[in-house]
mmCIF file of C-alpha atoms in Angstrom:
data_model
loop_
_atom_site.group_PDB
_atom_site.id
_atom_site.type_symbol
_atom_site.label_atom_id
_atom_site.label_comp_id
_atom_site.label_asym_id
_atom_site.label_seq_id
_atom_site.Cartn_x
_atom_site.Cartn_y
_atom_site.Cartn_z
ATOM 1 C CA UNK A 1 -5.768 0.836 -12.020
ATOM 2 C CA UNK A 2 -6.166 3.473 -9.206
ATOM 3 C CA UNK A 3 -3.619 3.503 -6.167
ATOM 4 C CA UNK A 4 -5.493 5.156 -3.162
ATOM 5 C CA UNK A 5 -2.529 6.475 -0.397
ATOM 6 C CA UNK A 6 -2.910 7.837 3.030
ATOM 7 C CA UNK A 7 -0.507 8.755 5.343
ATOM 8 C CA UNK A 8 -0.359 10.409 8.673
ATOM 9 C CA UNK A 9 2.852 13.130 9.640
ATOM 10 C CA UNK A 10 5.324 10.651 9.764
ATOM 11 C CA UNK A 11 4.731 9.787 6.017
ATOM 12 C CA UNK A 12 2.813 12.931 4.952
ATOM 13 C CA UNK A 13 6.135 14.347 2.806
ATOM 14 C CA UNK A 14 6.791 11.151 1.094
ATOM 15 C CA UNK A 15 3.039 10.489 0.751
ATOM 16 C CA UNK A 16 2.937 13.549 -1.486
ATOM 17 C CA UNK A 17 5.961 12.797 -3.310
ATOM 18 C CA UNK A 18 4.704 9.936 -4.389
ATOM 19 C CA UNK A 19 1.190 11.514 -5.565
ATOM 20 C CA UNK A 20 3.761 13.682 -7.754
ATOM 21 C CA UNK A 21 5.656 10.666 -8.866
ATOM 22 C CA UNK A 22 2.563 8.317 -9.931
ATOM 23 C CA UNK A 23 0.827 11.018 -11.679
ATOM 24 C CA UNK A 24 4.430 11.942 -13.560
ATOM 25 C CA UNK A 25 3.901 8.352 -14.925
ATOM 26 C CA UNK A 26 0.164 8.925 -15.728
ATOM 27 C CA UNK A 27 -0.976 6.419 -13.020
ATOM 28 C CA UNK A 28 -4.809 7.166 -11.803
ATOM 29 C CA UNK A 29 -4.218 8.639 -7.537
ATOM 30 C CA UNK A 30 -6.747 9.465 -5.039
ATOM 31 C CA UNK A 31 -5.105 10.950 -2.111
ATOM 32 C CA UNK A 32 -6.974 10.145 1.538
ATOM 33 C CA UNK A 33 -5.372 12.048 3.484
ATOM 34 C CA UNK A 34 -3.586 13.595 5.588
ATOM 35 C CA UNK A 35 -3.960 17.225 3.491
ATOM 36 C CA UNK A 36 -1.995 18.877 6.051
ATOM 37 C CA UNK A 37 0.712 18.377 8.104
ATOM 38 C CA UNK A 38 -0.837 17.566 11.600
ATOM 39 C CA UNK A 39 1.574 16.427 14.402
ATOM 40 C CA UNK A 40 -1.052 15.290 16.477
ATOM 41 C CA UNK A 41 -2.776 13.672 13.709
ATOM 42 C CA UNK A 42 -3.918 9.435 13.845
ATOM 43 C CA UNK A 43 -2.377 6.723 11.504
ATOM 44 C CA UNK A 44 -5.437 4.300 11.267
ATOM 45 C CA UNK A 45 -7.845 6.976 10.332
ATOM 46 C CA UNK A 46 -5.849 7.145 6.788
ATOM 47 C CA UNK A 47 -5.186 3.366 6.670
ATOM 48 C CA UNK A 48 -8.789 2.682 7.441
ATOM 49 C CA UNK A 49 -9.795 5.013 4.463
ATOM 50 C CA UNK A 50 -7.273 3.449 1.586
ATOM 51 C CA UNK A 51 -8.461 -0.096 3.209
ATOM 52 C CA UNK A 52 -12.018 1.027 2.782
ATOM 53 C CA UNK A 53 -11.328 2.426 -1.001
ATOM 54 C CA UNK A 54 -8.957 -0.791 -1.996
ATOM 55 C CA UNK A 55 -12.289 -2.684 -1.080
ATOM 56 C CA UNK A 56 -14.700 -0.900 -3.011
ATOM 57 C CA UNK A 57 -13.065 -2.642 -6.602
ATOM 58 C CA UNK A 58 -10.149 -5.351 -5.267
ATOM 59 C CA UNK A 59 -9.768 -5.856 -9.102
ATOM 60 C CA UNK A 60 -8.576 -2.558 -10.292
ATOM 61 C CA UNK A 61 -7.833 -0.535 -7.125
ATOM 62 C CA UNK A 62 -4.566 -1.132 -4.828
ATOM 63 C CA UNK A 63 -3.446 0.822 -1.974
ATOM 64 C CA UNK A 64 -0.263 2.457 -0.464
ATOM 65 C CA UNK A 65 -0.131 3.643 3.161
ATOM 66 C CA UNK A 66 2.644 5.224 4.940
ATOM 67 C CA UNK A 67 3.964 6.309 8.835
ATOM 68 C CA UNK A 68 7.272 6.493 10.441
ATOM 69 C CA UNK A 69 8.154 2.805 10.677
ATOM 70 C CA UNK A 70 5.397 1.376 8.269
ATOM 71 C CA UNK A 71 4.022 -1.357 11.244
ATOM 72 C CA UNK A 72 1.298 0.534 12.120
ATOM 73 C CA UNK A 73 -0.564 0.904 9.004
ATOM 74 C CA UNK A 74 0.406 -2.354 8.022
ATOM 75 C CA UNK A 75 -1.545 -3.845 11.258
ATOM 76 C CA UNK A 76 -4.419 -1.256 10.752
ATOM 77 C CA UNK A 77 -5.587 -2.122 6.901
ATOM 78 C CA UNK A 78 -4.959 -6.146 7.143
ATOM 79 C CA UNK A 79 -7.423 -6.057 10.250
ATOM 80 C CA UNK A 80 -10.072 -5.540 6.557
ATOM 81 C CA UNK A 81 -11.251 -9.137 5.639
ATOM 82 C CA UNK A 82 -9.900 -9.110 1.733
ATOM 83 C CA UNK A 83 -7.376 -6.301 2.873
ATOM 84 C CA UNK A 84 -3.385 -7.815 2.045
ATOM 85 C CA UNK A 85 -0.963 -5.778 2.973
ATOM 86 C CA UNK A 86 2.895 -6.426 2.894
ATOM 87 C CA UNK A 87 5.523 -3.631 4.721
ATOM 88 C CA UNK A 88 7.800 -3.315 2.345
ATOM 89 C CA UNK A 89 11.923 -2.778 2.632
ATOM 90 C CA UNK A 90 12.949 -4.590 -0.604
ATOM 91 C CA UNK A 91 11.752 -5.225 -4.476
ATOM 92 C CA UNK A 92 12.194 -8.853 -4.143
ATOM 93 C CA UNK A 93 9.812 -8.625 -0.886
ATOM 94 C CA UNK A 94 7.697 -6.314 -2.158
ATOM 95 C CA UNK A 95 7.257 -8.648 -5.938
ATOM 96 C CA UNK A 96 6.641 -12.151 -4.334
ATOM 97 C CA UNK A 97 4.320 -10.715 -1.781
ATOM 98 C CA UNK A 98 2.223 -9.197 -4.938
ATOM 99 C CA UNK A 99 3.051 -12.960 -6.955
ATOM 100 C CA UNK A 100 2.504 -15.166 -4.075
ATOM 101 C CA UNK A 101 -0.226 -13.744 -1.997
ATOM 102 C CA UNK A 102 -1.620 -10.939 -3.998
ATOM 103 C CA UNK A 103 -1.370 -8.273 -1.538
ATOM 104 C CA UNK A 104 -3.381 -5.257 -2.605
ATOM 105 C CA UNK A 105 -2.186 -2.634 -0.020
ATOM 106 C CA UNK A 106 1.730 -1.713 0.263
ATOM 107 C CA UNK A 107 2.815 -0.129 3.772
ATOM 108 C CA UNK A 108 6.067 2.098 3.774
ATOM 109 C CA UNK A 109 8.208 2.815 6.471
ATOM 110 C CA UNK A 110 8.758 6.709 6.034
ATOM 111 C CA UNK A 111 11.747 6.429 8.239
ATOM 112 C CA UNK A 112 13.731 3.612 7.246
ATOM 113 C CA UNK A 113 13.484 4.109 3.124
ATOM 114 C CA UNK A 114 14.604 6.771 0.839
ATOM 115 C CA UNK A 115 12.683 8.190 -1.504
ATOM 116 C CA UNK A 116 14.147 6.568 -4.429
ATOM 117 C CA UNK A 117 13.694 3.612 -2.560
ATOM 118 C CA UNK A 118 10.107 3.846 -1.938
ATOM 119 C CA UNK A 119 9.526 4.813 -5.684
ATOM 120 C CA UNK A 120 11.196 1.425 -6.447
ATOM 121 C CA UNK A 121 8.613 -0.622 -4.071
ATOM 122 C CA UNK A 122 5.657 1.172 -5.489
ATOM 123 C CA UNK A 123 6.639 0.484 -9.152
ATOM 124 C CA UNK A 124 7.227 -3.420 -8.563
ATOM 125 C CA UNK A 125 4.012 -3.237 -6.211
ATOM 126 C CA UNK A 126 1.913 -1.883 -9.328
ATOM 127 C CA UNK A 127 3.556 -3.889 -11.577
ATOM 128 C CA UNK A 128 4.054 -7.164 -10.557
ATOM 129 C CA UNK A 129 0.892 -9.776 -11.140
ATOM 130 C CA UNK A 130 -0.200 -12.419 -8.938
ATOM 131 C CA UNK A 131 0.564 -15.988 -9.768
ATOM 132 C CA UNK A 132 -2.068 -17.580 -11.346
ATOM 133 C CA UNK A 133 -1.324 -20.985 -10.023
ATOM 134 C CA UNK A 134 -4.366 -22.833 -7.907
ATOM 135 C CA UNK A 135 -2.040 -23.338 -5.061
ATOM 136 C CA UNK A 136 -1.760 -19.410 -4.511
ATOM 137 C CA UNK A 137 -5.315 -18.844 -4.725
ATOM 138 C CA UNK A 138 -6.398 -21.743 -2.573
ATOM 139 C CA UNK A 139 -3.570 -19.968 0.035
ATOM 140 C CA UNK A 140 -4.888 -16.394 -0.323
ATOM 141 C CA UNK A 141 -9.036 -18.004 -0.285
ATOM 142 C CA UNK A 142 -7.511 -19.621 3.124
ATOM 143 C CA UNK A 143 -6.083 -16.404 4.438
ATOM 144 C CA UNK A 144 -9.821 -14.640 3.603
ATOM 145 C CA UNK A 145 -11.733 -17.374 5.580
#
């Protein structure tokens, strides 16, 4: 698995802690930006880039993006046909998005979550399978079309 993460300013310091964290538990991370703290800088132009990655391999690669209230890059990446992203506040959210509708792409509000909190999300993100079941594929195959 490889977790591609982008963030602009408003989630460039917990973007980077998380780099830190995932490769402190030997997970595979390809930052895409922001590489510096830009004020002025543009949140799709890093949610467009993990969107872009994610859809290069939707079988190994997942995606985390991150701003201020986590709505914006959440709208950006699930304009990508194949792109599902969930904002995530909770663990429980966060697992039966992954179970249910096999969302590849986790948004973070930098604003609204701790860090310790956001470590949580990404760990049941990464972790947590998709259901199997025909009825959750036929839902997700519907979503697609």
């Amino acid at each position: 698995m490889t977790v591609f993460i982008g963030a602009d300013h408003g989630g460039f310091e917990l973007k980077n802690q998380l780099i830190d964290y995932l490769h402190e538990k030997n997970i595979r991370v390809e930052d895409m930006g922001a590489y510096e703290l830009n004020l002025q800088d543009d949140y799709p132009d890093y949610a467009k880039n993990v969107a872009k990655a994610v859809l290069q391999n939707p079988e190994q690669f997942v995606g985390v993006v991150v701003c201020r209230n986590g709505v914006g890059v959440d709208i950006t990446v699930n304009r990508f046909e194949g792109i599902r992203c969930v904002l995530g506040f909770d663990p429980v959210e966060v697992q039966k998005a992954k179970q249910d509708d096999d969302v590849n792409i986790l948004a973070l509000p930098a604003d609204y979550i701790t860090f310790e909190q956001a470590c949580k999300l990404v760990d049941v993100f990464i972790s947590t399978k998709p259901n199997t079941d025909i009825k959750y594929a036929r839902r997700v195959q519907k979503i697609d079309e």
